[in-house]
Structures are given as structure tokens and as C-alpha cells.
């Protein structure tokens, strides 16, 4: 890693020009197989790199935000959460929501959250000898995963809500905008069909209008650092590769969640069933970030106040909404803690390790980790990487 | 401290103050109201235009774009329903006692 101070702006510009000639970085490179495809979405399973005896028993389903590309969790080698989990012996699945086209304006919230996510959970759980799977939802994906778990808890072994908004009364500026009388969600959906991603991206940028300028200054300041540039370019590529929100789904998302706060109010329904947070009794972990201007901490931690799980924890780290998840330093902080959290909620039999399973390093897929929050301080120092404030929306 | 570092410190101070001020402006009802109304009027105009175009198209006996979207969506729904039934059938078979 380069550690020299830059000699000046001119050399930074030259370094940027040289980097630009190499083109956009490759993303989403961890080898995987498509195990299910339906309408635009598909379920991917990453190829194991460890022999069966060294793998964890319960598979993990990753649920990204509906409006962002799934590869944020598999950004680039060395910056890939998925790559880390696979190397640690986890069986990892991820939902690629795909790109909705014009006819998907009629896709409803129930279609996405009950039918599609439900299918992904069932397909993933089918790979487990116990018929269950861990679920991690990131941002809006965390909201969807929480609602699904509340309505259909049977196959969910545990729930991790990663920077996921739950209490929309604390939703920050986004909540203020969507609740303002001038914001007519029906007119928006009727006019656009699917809510176009540039509109949503613009709204995320308005959350912090100076972010692009600050990003430019940061880029000039670190242009001499190849490693920083690789991460920056990959995150930028992801941040500018968003997808539109299916219209009918968006209408209910805004109405039920942002305006009625139905999840916290206990009035949410999914697939005709009540989706009450107090129905969730599996292990729950809420991960929040100190500088997250998209999902304020209070909006995410409300999950823990409402679930009935005896096994629940909060992991609060420094960093921004995206940077703390994909920065290279997350590999030393957030990722091992999540792996350990799942590890102690796994069973030993499938790995043939019996009672010896607690020996060794949890991050390697063998060991104990009984308190995800215990390493908060250490992780906090690591999670605030050079791209911690990358402004890509999620 | 070189000139660049000094400038960065000034920029950071400006950025922090400006972001805080803009957040207040963007949350102000006096800004949100007119902005929302403008978006709503634009969307309603677009909807009305689309409807008028569709009505003209339908008048000459051709399926509208919306008709085609509905048909495609129904096909996708059918595919999903078949997948639902396949899952239910597989579950029922798995639960059924061995008959032989």
C-alpha cells in the first residue's frame, strides 16, 4: 500500500488521468451459479472454496436493496463481503433483483416481499439439512427481510438488519419529504410507471448536496493511492448503476411505511397475514453506522425494541451507509463480527466437528463468537475507511 | 502545513456549515410544498397525455402500450403462480406417507 504524501495537485491529476485510461473496474467477480430465476430477479449461490467438512451448516441469504445492484456486497476482490464469507466457510446466496421493465409497474409489494423474497428464502433453506437459513438484509433489503420474517418466520434461522430502516418516524429528510403534503405518490406512479432511478438518485444526493464536492476533494487528496482509487472507482461504478422502483410496490412502500409507519405501528400485512415485529423471535442483529445519513441510527435500532427475540444485539460502527460495508477496512471489522455472529448460531453436526467446534478462529469458519458487539471499538476504528463517505445511495 | 492542507481545512469547515444549512432549507415546508406541487403537476400532465394517446390508439383498434404491459405482467404472474403450485406439490409429496 502506498503511504507517501502526494507531491501536489498536478501529480494527483496525472495519477487520475492514468487511472482513467484503465477503464471502469470489474465488479461482482466471486464465482457463483444461478439457482433460480423468476421474472427479473434471480437467486445466486456462490461456489464454496472449502471442503464440506469445513463449512457451516446453515446457509446465508443476502437481500440487497431493491433499487441498487446486488454486487455492492461483492464489489471487488479484497472488498467483497461475499468473498470473505465464502472463504470463511459459509454457504452464501444472494438475490439479484434485476432491472424492472415497463410491465413491472404492476409488481406489488406483496409480489416482491412475500412471493419473490419468500421463494428465495425457501430455495436457500432447502440447501440446509435443517430447512432454515440465516437472512441478512441491507438497507431497503433489510426492511423487506424484516417484514418477511415477521409474517413468515418458519424458515428464518436468524435476521441481520444491516443499516435497515424500520421506524420511519425517525427516517430523516427522506421521511420529511415523503410526508409533505405536496408529495403525491399516486401522481408520481401514474406518471412514471416505475419510479425512475435518476429521480431516486437525485433525492439521495439532495440528502447531502455537498457530498459530490467533498468526494472530489477527497479524490484529489488521495489520487496517489492506487488502492484507494480502486475502491473509489468500484464504489462509484456501483453508485451510478441503480435500478428503478416497481411502481405499485413503491406506492405501498411510501404509503404503509413512510407515511403510516405500519411496521412499528403493528398494522403491516404481507400476503394477507399480519407482519408484526413482535412475532420475530429468532436471533436478531441490528447493524448501524455512525455517519449514515440515509438511515439514521434511531430508524434502524427500533427493530430491537419491538422484536420478542431473547437473542438480540446491536452493532454500532463508525462509517457511512456504504463505505462501512464495502471498504477494505470492513474486512477487519464488520465482516469478521458478522461471520462470528452466524457461527455461534450454527450447529456443529454438519461439519462433523462435534463439541470441538468452538476451538479456533471464528472468522475462519471454526470457532466461537458469542458477542458481536464486544468488538465494537476495534471495529469502529477499522470501518471508517478512506471511502467511508462514498455517497452512493442504497 | 502546505497550502493544500490549509485549503482543505477551510473547505471542510465550509462544507460542514453548508450541508447543515441546506438540510434546513430542504426540510422547510416553504420549499417542499412548491417543489412537490410542481412535480405533481408535471406527473398529472404526463398521465393525461399518455391517456389521450392511448385513447387515440385504442380508437383505431390497436392495443395500447398499457395493454401490452398488462399482458406481459399477467404472463409473469402466471409463471410465478405455477412456481408456487410446484412448491406446494413438492411439499405435499414430501409430507405424504409412503404409499408402497
Short mmCIF file of C-alpha atoms in Angstrom, two decimals:
data_model
loop_
_atom_site.label_atom_id
_atom_site.label_comp_id
_atom_site.label_asym_id
_atom_site.label_seq_id
_atom_site.Cartn_x
_atom_site.Cartn_y
_atom_site.Cartn_z
CA UNK A 1 0.00 0.00 0.00
CA UNK A 2 1.32 3.41 -0.92
CA UNK A 3 1.85 5.64 2.08
CA UNK A 4 3.67 8.64 0.61
CA UNK A 5 2.20 12.11 0.77
CA UNK A 6 1.20 13.50 -2.62
CA UNK A 7 3.69 15.94 -4.11
CA UNK A 8 0.90 18.20 -5.37
CA UNK A 9 -2.37 18.64 -7.20
CA UNK A 10 -0.71 18.30 -10.59
CA UNK A 11 0.61 14.85 -9.75
CA UNK A 12 -2.84 13.89 -8.44
CA UNK A 13 -4.42 14.93 -11.72
CA UNK A 14 -1.81 12.96 -13.65
CA UNK A 15 -2.47 9.91 -11.47
CA UNK A 16 -6.21 10.24 -12.09
CA UNK A 17 -5.66 10.52 -15.84
CA UNK A 18 -3.51 7.40 -15.78
CA UNK A 19 -6.14 5.54 -13.75
CA UNK A 20 -8.93 6.66 -16.09
CA UNK A 21 -7.16 5.02 -19.02
CA UNK A 22 -7.59 1.65 -17.33
CA UNK A 23 -11.37 1.94 -17.61
CA UNK A 24 -14.02 1.03 -15.05
CA UNK A 25 -13.09 -1.70 -12.58
CA UNK A 26 -14.61 -5.17 -12.80
CA UNK A 27 -17.19 -5.87 -10.08
CA UNK A 28 -19.10 -8.90 -8.78
CA UNK A 29 -16.32 -11.35 -9.57
CA UNK A 30 -16.85 -14.06 -6.93
CA UNK A 31 -17.78 -17.27 -8.82
CA UNK A 32 -21.45 -18.17 -8.49
CA UNK A 33 -24.27 -20.16 -10.08
CA UNK A 34 -27.82 -19.10 -10.81
CA UNK A 35 -30.11 -21.44 -8.89
CA UNK A 36 -33.44 -19.74 -9.60
CA UNK A 37 -34.79 -17.16 -12.00
CA UNK A 38 -38.28 -15.62 -11.99
CA UNK A 39 -39.46 -12.52 -13.80
CA UNK A 40 -36.44 -10.17 -13.49
CA UNK A 41 -34.95 -11.46 -10.26
CA UNK A 42 -32.64 -14.39 -9.74
CA UNK A 43 -31.08 -16.25 -6.87
CA UNK A 44 -27.32 -16.77 -7.00
CA UNK A 45 -25.34 -19.29 -4.99
CA UNK A 46 -21.63 -18.69 -4.54
CA UNK A 47 -19.28 -21.58 -5.10
CA UNK A 48 -17.73 -22.98 -1.96
CA UNK A 49 -13.99 -22.84 -1.61
CA UNK A 50 -13.78 -25.11 1.41
CA UNK A 51 -14.44 -28.86 1.63
CA UNK A 52 -17.85 -29.81 3.05
CA UNK A 53 -16.46 -30.77 6.45
CA UNK A 54 -15.17 -27.24 6.96
CA UNK A 55 -18.37 -25.42 6.06
CA UNK A 56 -21.08 -24.04 8.28
CA UNK A 57 -24.36 -25.88 8.32
CA UNK A 58 -26.84 -23.07 7.81
CA UNK A 59 -26.79 -21.12 4.53
CA UNK A 60 -26.94 -17.34 4.45
CA UNK A 61 -29.30 -15.40 2.19
CA UNK A 62 -28.20 -11.84 1.41
CA UNK A 63 -31.01 -9.44 0.47
CA UNK A 64 -29.74 -6.23 -1.15
CA UNK A 65 -31.77 -3.10 -1.60
CA UNK A 66 -34.41 -3.29 -4.30
CA UNK A 67 -33.08 -0.20 -6.04
CA UNK A 68 -29.36 -0.99 -6.05
CA UNK A 69 -27.29 -3.68 -7.69
CA UNK A 70 -26.59 -6.76 -5.63
CA UNK A 71 -22.86 -6.60 -6.30
CA UNK A 72 -22.35 -3.93 -3.64
CA UNK A 73 -21.87 -6.95 -1.38
CA UNK A 74 -19.44 -8.48 -3.86
CA UNK A 75 -17.76 -5.31 -5.03
CA UNK A 76 -14.22 -6.35 -5.93
CA UNK A 77 -11.62 -8.83 -4.77
CA UNK A 78 -10.48 -7.78 -1.30
CA UNK A 79 -13.54 -5.57 -0.96
CA UNK A 80 -16.14 -8.29 -1.23
CA UNK A 81 -18.25 -9.29 1.76
CA UNK A 82 -19.40 -12.34 -0.19
CA UNK A 83 -15.84 -13.41 -0.99
CA UNK A 84 -15.00 -13.14 2.70
CA UNK A 85 -17.98 -15.21 3.81
CA UNK A 86 -17.33 -17.93 1.26
CA UNK A 87 -13.69 -18.12 2.37
CA UNK A 88 -14.91 -18.39 5.98
CA UNK A 89 -16.91 -21.50 5.08
CA UNK A 90 -20.40 -20.05 4.75
CA UNK A 91 -22.84 -21.19 2.08
CA UNK A 92 -23.83 -17.83 0.59
CA UNK A 93 -26.84 -16.96 -1.56
CA UNK A 94 -27.80 -13.54 -2.83
CA UNK A 95 -30.81 -12.04 -4.56
CA UNK A 96 -30.16 -10.10 -7.76
CA UNK A 97 -33.38 -8.09 -8.10
CA UNK A 98 -32.59 -7.40 -11.76
CA UNK A 99 -33.88 -4.49 -13.82
CA UNK A 100 -37.63 -3.91 -13.83
CA UNK A 101 -39.08 -3.05 -17.21
CA UNK A 102 -42.28 -1.23 -18.15
CA UNK A 103 -44.65 -4.09 -17.33
CA UNK A 104 -43.25 -4.30 -13.80
CA UNK A 105 -45.11 -1.11 -12.88
CA UNK A 106 -47.79 -3.55 -11.71
CA UNK A 107 -45.47 -5.58 -9.47
CA UNK A 108 -46.78 -5.16 -5.94
CA UNK A 109 -45.12 -5.02 -2.54
CA UNK A 110 -46.55 -8.48 -1.82
CA UNK A 111 -45.05 -9.80 -5.07
CA UNK A 112 -41.59 -8.61 -4.07
CA UNK A 113 -41.60 -9.17 -0.32
CA UNK A 114 -43.83 -12.22 0.01
CA UNK A 115 -43.63 -14.10 -3.27
CA UNK A 116 -40.09 -13.36 -4.54
CA UNK A 117 -38.28 -13.00 -1.23
CA UNK A 118 -40.27 -15.89 0.19
CA UNK A 119 -39.21 -18.07 -2.71
CA UNK A 120 -35.59 -17.06 -2.20
CA UNK A 121 -35.79 -17.96 1.50
CA UNK A 122 -37.38 -21.33 0.77
CA UNK A 123 -34.92 -22.15 -2.03
CA UNK A 124 -31.98 -21.20 0.20
CA UNK A 125 -33.34 -23.07 3.20
CA UNK A 126 -33.72 -26.18 1.04
CA UNK A 127 -29.90 -26.37 0.94
CA UNK A 128 -29.80 -26.67 4.73
CA UNK A 129 -30.29 -30.02 6.50
CA UNK A 130 -32.46 -28.15 8.99
CA UNK A 131 -34.61 -26.43 6.38
CA UNK A 132 -33.73 -22.94 7.61
CA UNK A 133 -31.38 -20.14 6.55
CA UNK A 134 -29.87 -17.01 8.02
CA UNK A 135 -31.14 -13.83 6.36
CA UNK A 136 -29.20 -10.57 6.05
CA UNK A 137 -30.92 -7.57 4.54
CA UNK A 138 -29.06 -4.42 3.59
CA UNK A 139 -30.85 -1.06 3.60
CA UNK A 140 -34.29 -1.48 1.98
CA UNK A 141 -33.42 -5.17 1.67
CA UNK A 142 -33.28 -5.25 5.46
CA UNK A 143 -36.72 -3.72 5.69
CA UNK A 144 -38.07 -6.34 3.28
CA UNK A 145 -36.31 -9.16 5.15
CA UNK A 146 -37.73 -7.92 8.46
CA UNK A 147 -41.28 -7.70 7.12
CA UNK A 148 -41.00 -11.15 5.59
CA UNK A 149 -39.61 -12.65 8.81
CA UNK A 150 -42.41 -11.06 10.79
CA UNK A 151 -45.03 -12.64 8.53
CA UNK A 152 -43.30 -15.94 7.74
CA UNK A 153 -40.80 -16.77 10.48
CA UNK A 154 -40.71 -20.52 9.91
CA UNK A 155 -37.62 -20.84 7.73
CA UNK A 156 -35.59 -17.91 9.06
CA UNK A 157 -32.86 -19.07 11.45
CA UNK A 158 -31.70 -15.54 12.24
CA UNK A 159 -32.12 -12.00 10.96
CA UNK A 160 -29.42 -9.39 10.41
CA UNK A 161 -30.71 -5.92 9.56
CA UNK A 162 -27.76 -4.06 8.06
CA UNK A 163 -28.46 -0.31 8.01
CA UNK A 164 -32.14 -1.11 7.53
CA UNK A 165 -34.86 1.47 8.20
CA UNK A 166 -37.59 0.09 10.48
CA UNK A 167 -39.03 3.10 12.32
CA UNK A 168 -39.84 5.60 9.62
CA UNK A 169 -40.78 8.25 12.16
CA UNK A 170 -37.01 8.65 12.50
CA UNK A 171 -36.42 8.45 8.77
CA UNK A 172 -34.65 11.79 8.49
CA UNK A 173 -35.07 14.02 5.45
CA UNK A 174 -36.46 11.22 3.28
CA UNK A 175 -39.35 10.79 5.71
CA UNK A 176 -39.91 14.55 5.82
CA UNK A 177 -40.11 14.74 2.03
CA UNK A 178 -42.40 11.76 1.53
CA UNK A 179 -44.77 13.00 4.23
CA UNK A 180 -45.01 16.53 2.91
CA UNK A 181 -48.50 17.31 1.55
CA UNK A 182 -47.07 18.28 -1.84
CA UNK A 183 -45.62 14.83 -2.46
CA UNK A 184 -48.31 12.94 -4.38
CA UNK A 185 -47.11 9.35 -4.69
CA UNK A 186 -50.09 8.33 -6.83
CA UNK A 187 -49.40 11.05 -9.38
CA UNK A 188 -45.75 10.01 -9.46
CA UNK A 189 -46.51 6.34 -10.07
CA UNK A 190 -49.29 7.06 -12.55
CA UNK A 191 -46.98 9.36 -14.47
CA UNK A 192 -43.80 7.33 -14.47
CA UNK A 193 -44.92 3.74 -14.02
CA UNK A 194 -41.74 2.52 -12.39
CA UNK A 195 -40.19 5.31 -10.34
CA UNK A 196 -37.05 6.13 -12.37
CA UNK A 197 -33.71 5.61 -10.71
CA UNK A 198 -32.33 9.04 -11.65
CA UNK A 199 -35.13 10.62 -9.62
CA UNK A 200 -34.30 8.48 -6.60
CA UNK A 201 -30.58 9.02 -7.04
CA UNK A 202 -31.14 12.77 -7.17
CA UNK A 203 -33.13 12.58 -3.95
CA UNK A 204 -30.33 10.67 -2.23
CA UNK A 205 -27.83 13.26 -3.40
CA UNK A 206 -30.05 16.01 -2.05
CA UNK A 207 -29.74 14.42 1.38
CA UNK A 208 -26.21 15.75 1.36
CA UNK A 209 -25.87 18.18 -1.54
CA UNK A 210 -22.23 18.97 -0.82
CA UNK A 211 -21.22 15.30 -0.89
CA UNK A 212 -20.14 15.28 -4.53
CA UNK A 213 -17.88 18.26 -3.99
CA UNK A 214 -16.41 16.72 -0.85
CA UNK A 215 -15.90 13.50 -2.77
CA UNK A 216 -13.99 15.36 -5.48
CA UNK A 217 -11.71 16.99 -2.92
CA UNK A 218 -11.12 13.63 -1.25
CA UNK A 219 -10.34 12.10 -4.62
CA UNK A 220 -7.74 14.76 -5.42
CA UNK A 221 -6.27 14.31 -1.99
CA UNK A 222 -5.83 10.55 -2.35
CA UNK A 223 -5.27 10.20 -6.10
CA UNK A 224 -1.73 8.99 -5.45
CA UNK A 225 -3.08 5.94 -3.61
CA UNK A 226 -3.83 3.17 -6.11
CA UNK A 227 -5.60 1.06 -3.54
CA UNK A 228 -7.90 3.93 -2.60
CA UNK A 229 -8.57 4.64 -6.28
CA UNK A 230 -9.53 1.03 -6.98
CA UNK A 231 -12.07 1.08 -4.18
CA UNK A 232 -13.33 4.51 -5.12
CA UNK A 233 -13.85 3.59 -8.78
CA UNK A 234 -15.63 0.34 -7.91
CA UNK A 235 -17.95 2.10 -5.47
CA UNK A 236 -18.63 4.87 -7.99
CA UNK A 237 -19.46 2.32 -10.66
CA UNK A 238 -21.95 0.70 -8.32
CA UNK A 239 -23.33 4.04 -7.18
CA UNK A 240 -24.15 5.05 -10.75
CA UNK A 241 -25.71 1.71 -11.68
CA UNK A 242 -29.10 1.84 -9.97
CA UNK A 243 -32.46 0.42 -10.91
CA UNK A 244 -35.97 1.81 -10.97
CA UNK A 245 -38.55 1.02 -8.30
CA UNK A 246 -41.60 -1.02 -9.45
CA UNK A 247 -44.49 1.44 -9.36
CA UNK A 248 -47.19 -0.45 -7.45
CA UNK A 249 -44.60 -1.61 -4.94
CA UNK A 250 -43.36 1.95 -4.43
CA UNK A 251 -46.90 3.22 -3.86
CA UNK A 252 -47.37 0.87 -0.91
CA UNK A 253 -43.81 1.30 0.34
CA UNK A 254 -44.34 5.03 0.74
CA UNK A 255 -47.91 4.76 1.98
CA UNK A 256 -47.52 1.97 4.51
CA UNK A 257 -44.01 2.53 5.71
CA UNK A 258 -43.06 6.19 5.30
CA UNK A 259 -46.47 7.68 5.91
CA UNK A 260 -48.23 5.18 8.21
CA UNK A 261 -45.09 3.73 9.81
CA UNK A 262 -47.04 0.46 9.71
CA UNK A 263 -44.18 -1.79 10.76
CA UNK A 264 -43.67 -0.09 14.11
CA UNK A 265 -47.39 0.60 14.50
CA UNK A 266 -48.05 -3.14 14.15
CA UNK A 267 -50.51 -2.72 11.28
CA UNK A 268 -48.32 -4.08 8.46
CA UNK A 269 -49.71 -7.00 6.49
CA UNK A 270 -47.98 -9.23 3.97
CA UNK A 271 -49.65 -11.78 1.75
CA UNK A 272 -52.85 -11.39 3.75
CA UNK A 273 -51.08 -12.15 7.04
CA UNK A 274 -50.14 -9.77 9.83
CA UNK A 275 -46.45 -8.83 9.82
CA UNK A 276 -45.90 -7.83 13.43
CA UNK A 277 -42.39 -7.27 14.68
CA UNK A 278 -43.19 -8.97 17.97
CA UNK A 279 -43.72 -12.19 16.02
CA UNK A 280 -39.97 -12.29 15.36
CA UNK A 281 -38.33 -14.47 17.99
CA UNK A 282 -35.25 -15.71 16.13
CA UNK A 283 -31.80 -14.23 16.87
CA UNK A 284 -31.69 -10.63 15.60
CA UNK A 285 -28.75 -8.32 14.98
CA UNK A 286 -29.19 -4.67 14.01
CA UNK A 287 -26.10 -3.06 12.44
CA UNK A 288 -25.97 0.73 12.38
CA UNK A 289 -23.40 3.26 11.22
CA UNK A 290 -22.50 6.47 12.95
CA UNK A 291 -22.28 8.63 9.83
CA UNK A 292 -25.19 7.06 7.96
CA UNK A 293 -27.16 10.00 6.56
CA UNK A 294 -29.57 7.73 4.68
CA UNK A 295 -30.71 5.51 7.56
CA UNK A 296 -30.38 7.28 10.93
CA UNK A 297 -29.47 5.04 13.85
CA UNK A 298 -32.81 5.52 15.60
CA UNK A 299 -34.66 4.34 12.49
CA UNK A 300 -32.70 1.07 12.49
CA UNK A 301 -32.46 0.22 16.19
CA UNK A 302 -36.23 0.35 16.59
CA UNK A 303 -36.17 -3.24 15.39
CA UNK A 304 -34.66 -4.39 18.67
CA UNK A 305 -37.23 -2.53 20.72
CA UNK A 306 -40.10 -4.37 19.06
CA UNK A 307 -39.00 -7.95 18.38
CA UNK A 308 -39.56 -10.60 21.03
CA UNK A 309 -36.24 -12.33 20.37
CA UNK A 310 -34.37 -13.20 23.57
CA UNK A 311 -31.18 -13.26 21.48
CA UNK A 312 -30.75 -9.75 20.12
CA UNK A 313 -27.85 -7.34 19.73
CA UNK A 314 -26.86 -4.05 18.14
CA UNK A 315 -23.57 -3.47 16.38
CA UNK A 316 -22.81 0.22 16.01
CA UNK A 317 -19.80 1.12 13.88
CA UNK A 318 -18.21 4.25 12.55
CA UNK A 319 -18.51 4.92 8.83
CA UNK A 320 -21.12 5.79 6.27
CA UNK A 321 -24.05 3.89 4.79
CA UNK A 322 -21.98 2.30 2.04
CA UNK A 323 -18.33 2.81 2.96
CA UNK A 324 -18.59 0.95 6.25
CA UNK A 325 -19.87 -2.12 4.41
CA UNK A 326 -17.60 -2.23 1.37
CA UNK A 327 -14.41 -0.50 2.44
CA UNK A 328 -11.37 -2.69 2.67
CA UNK A 329 -11.17 -1.97 6.38
CA UNK A 330 -14.63 -3.50 6.83
CA UNK A 331 -12.82 -6.78 6.22
CA UNK A 332 -11.10 -6.33 9.55
CA UNK A 333 -14.13 -5.05 11.46
CA UNK A 334 -17.68 -5.64 10.30
CA UNK A 335 -17.25 -8.83 8.28
CA UNK A 336 -15.50 -10.98 10.91
CA UNK A 337 -18.03 -9.91 13.51
CA UNK A 338 -20.92 -10.91 11.29
CA UNK A 339 -19.26 -14.22 10.47
CA UNK A 340 -18.74 -14.93 14.16
CA UNK A 341 -22.31 -13.95 14.96
CA UNK A 342 -23.58 -16.52 12.47
CA UNK A 343 -21.01 -19.07 13.56
CA UNK A 344 -22.26 -19.33 17.12
CA UNK A 345 -25.79 -19.65 15.84
CA UNK A 346 -24.88 -22.55 13.62
CA UNK A 347 -24.84 -26.19 14.58
CA UNK A 348 -21.84 -28.44 14.69
CA UNK A 349 -23.15 -31.70 13.35
CA UNK A 350 -22.99 -30.88 9.67
CA UNK A 351 -19.33 -30.04 9.92
CA UNK A 352 -18.59 -33.25 11.81
CA UNK A 353 -16.83 -31.21 14.47
CA UNK A 354 -18.96 -32.20 17.42
CA UNK A 355 -18.21 -30.37 20.62
CA UNK A 356 -14.81 -29.22 19.41
CA UNK A 357 -16.33 -26.68 17.11
CA UNK A 358 -15.57 -23.80 19.42
CA UNK A 359 -11.84 -24.16 19.05
CA UNK A 360 -10.06 -21.85 16.70
CA UNK A 361 -10.81 -18.67 14.89
CA UNK A 362 -14.42 -17.92 14.13
CA UNK A 363 -13.52 -15.80 11.15
CA UNK A 364 -12.00 -18.88 9.56
CA UNK A 365 -15.23 -20.72 9.98
CA UNK A 366 -14.25 -22.59 13.12
CA UNK A 367 -14.90 -21.07 16.39
CA UNK A 368 -16.87 -19.17 18.87
CA UNK A 369 -18.20 -15.71 18.74
CA UNK A 370 -20.83 -15.07 21.26
CA UNK A 371 -20.98 -11.34 21.25
CA UNK A 372 -20.99 -9.41 18.05
CA UNK A 373 -20.98 -6.18 19.96
CA UNK A 374 -17.90 -6.99 22.02
CA UNK A 375 -15.52 -5.71 19.40
CA UNK A 376 -17.34 -2.52 18.64
CA UNK A 377 -14.49 -0.24 19.44
CA UNK A 378 -11.92 -2.12 17.45
CA UNK A 379 -14.24 -2.37 14.53
CA UNK A 380 -15.13 1.27 14.76
CA UNK A 381 -11.58 2.23 14.06
CA UNK A 382 -11.43 -0.02 11.07
CA UNK A 383 -14.77 0.62 9.49
CA UNK A 384 -14.16 4.25 8.76
CA UNK A 385 -12.15 3.60 5.65
CA UNK A 386 -10.99 6.04 3.05
CA UNK A 387 -14.25 5.71 1.16
CA UNK A 388 -16.43 5.67 4.22
CA UNK A 389 -18.39 8.61 2.93
CA UNK A 390 -18.92 7.31 -0.57
CA UNK A 391 -22.29 8.80 -1.37
CA UNK A 392 -23.79 6.03 -3.46
CA UNK A 393 -27.43 5.60 -2.49
CA UNK A 394 -28.91 2.47 -1.13
CA UNK B 1 1.30 22.82 6.71
CA UNK B 2 1.21 23.40 2.97
CA UNK B 3 -1.27 25.44 1.00
CA UNK B 4 -3.37 22.41 0.01
CA UNK B 5 -3.81 21.30 3.61
CA UNK B 6 -4.84 24.79 4.62
CA UNK B 7 -7.35 24.97 1.79
CA UNK B 8 -8.77 21.57 2.74
CA UNK B 9 -9.37 22.72 6.29
CA UNK B 10 -11.25 25.73 5.01
CA UNK B 11 -13.24 23.57 2.62
CA UNK B 12 -14.18 21.13 5.38
CA UNK B 13 -15.46 23.98 7.53
CA UNK B 14 -17.46 25.43 4.62
CA UNK B 15 -18.84 22.02 3.66
CA UNK B 16 -20.00 21.23 7.17
CA UNK B 17 -21.76 24.58 7.58
CA UNK B 18 -23.29 24.48 4.09
CA UNK B 19 -24.58 20.91 4.45
CA UNK B 20 -26.22 21.80 7.74
CA UNK B 21 -27.83 24.92 6.26
CA UNK B 22 -29.05 23.12 3.14
CA UNK B 23 -30.60 20.39 5.25
CA UNK B 24 -32.71 23.03 7.00
CA UNK B 25 -33.67 24.58 3.68
CA UNK B 26 -34.64 21.23 2.17
CA UNK B 27 -36.80 20.33 5.14
CA UNK B 28 -38.59 23.68 5.08
CA UNK B 29 -42.28 23.40 4.12
CA UNK B 30 -41.95 26.62 2.12
CA UNK B 31 -39.54 24.76 -0.17
CA UNK B 32 -41.09 21.30 -0.02
CA UNK B 33 -44.62 22.42 -0.81
CA UNK B 34 -43.97 24.20 -4.13
CA UNK B 35 -41.42 21.57 -5.20
CA UNK B 36 -43.89 18.77 -4.56
CA UNK B 37 -46.67 20.64 -6.32
CA UNK B 38 -44.50 21.20 -9.39
CA UNK B 39 -43.66 17.51 -9.57
CA UNK B 40 -47.31 16.55 -9.12
CA UNK B 41 -48.48 18.90 -11.87
CA UNK B 42 -45.80 17.56 -14.23
CA UNK B 43 -46.81 13.98 -13.47
CA UNK B 44 -50.52 14.64 -13.88
CA UNK B 45 -49.85 16.33 -17.21
CA UNK B 46 -47.83 13.32 -18.34
CA UNK B 47 -50.57 10.92 -17.23
CA UNK B 48 -53.22 12.91 -19.08
CA UNK B 49 -51.09 12.98 -22.23
CA UNK B 50 -50.50 9.24 -22.02
CA UNK B 51 -54.20 8.60 -21.57
CA UNK B 52 -55.10 10.77 -24.53
CA UNK B 53 -52.56 8.98 -26.71
CA UNK B 54 -53.83 5.59 -25.54
CA UNK B 55 -57.43 6.60 -26.27
CA UNK B 56 -56.49 7.59 -29.80
CA UNK B 57 -54.56 4.37 -30.29
CA UNK B 58 -57.44 2.26 -28.97
CA UNK B 59 -59.89 4.12 -31.20
CA UNK B 60 -58.20 2.69 -34.27
CA UNK B 61 -58.43 -0.81 -32.79
CA UNK B 62 -54.82 -1.29 -31.73
CA UNK B 63 -53.62 -2.45 -28.31
CA UNK B 64 -52.13 0.32 -26.28
CA UNK B 65 -48.77 0.23 -24.61
CA UNK B 66 -50.51 -0.18 -21.28
CA UNK B 67 -52.46 -3.18 -22.64
CA UNK B 68 -49.21 -4.83 -23.65
CA UNK B 69 -47.67 -4.11 -20.26
CA UNK B 70 -50.67 -5.67 -18.53
CA UNK B 71 -50.41 -8.77 -20.72
CA UNK B 72 -46.72 -9.18 -20.02
CA UNK B 73 -47.32 -8.71 -16.31
CA UNK B 74 -50.04 -11.36 -16.37
CA UNK B 75 -47.62 -13.77 -18.04
CA UNK B 76 -45.08 -13.11 -15.31
CA UNK B 77 -47.77 -13.63 -12.68
CA UNK B 78 -48.76 -16.93 -14.26
CA UNK B 79 -45.16 -18.07 -14.22
CA UNK B 80 -44.96 -17.23 -10.53
CA UNK B 81 -48.23 -18.97 -9.73
CA UNK B 82 -47.01 -22.11 -11.48
CA UNK B 83 -43.82 -21.97 -9.41
CA UNK B 84 -45.98 -21.57 -6.27
CA UNK B 85 -48.01 -24.65 -7.21
CA UNK B 86 -44.88 -26.66 -7.94
CA UNK B 87 -43.56 -25.81 -4.49
CA UNK B 88 -46.84 -26.77 -2.85
CA UNK B 89 -46.90 -30.03 -4.77
CA UNK B 90 -43.34 -30.84 -3.75
CA UNK B 91 -44.20 -30.10 -0.10
CA UNK B 92 -47.33 -32.25 -0.28
CA UNK B 93 -45.35 -35.13 -1.77
CA UNK B 94 -42.69 -34.79 0.90
CA UNK B 95 -45.32 -34.80 3.65
CA UNK B 96 -47.34 -37.69 2.23
CA UNK B 97 -46.72 -41.10 3.83
CA UNK B 98 -45.05 -43.67 1.58
CA UNK B 99 -47.87 -45.49 -0.22
CA UNK B 100 -45.88 -48.50 -1.42
#
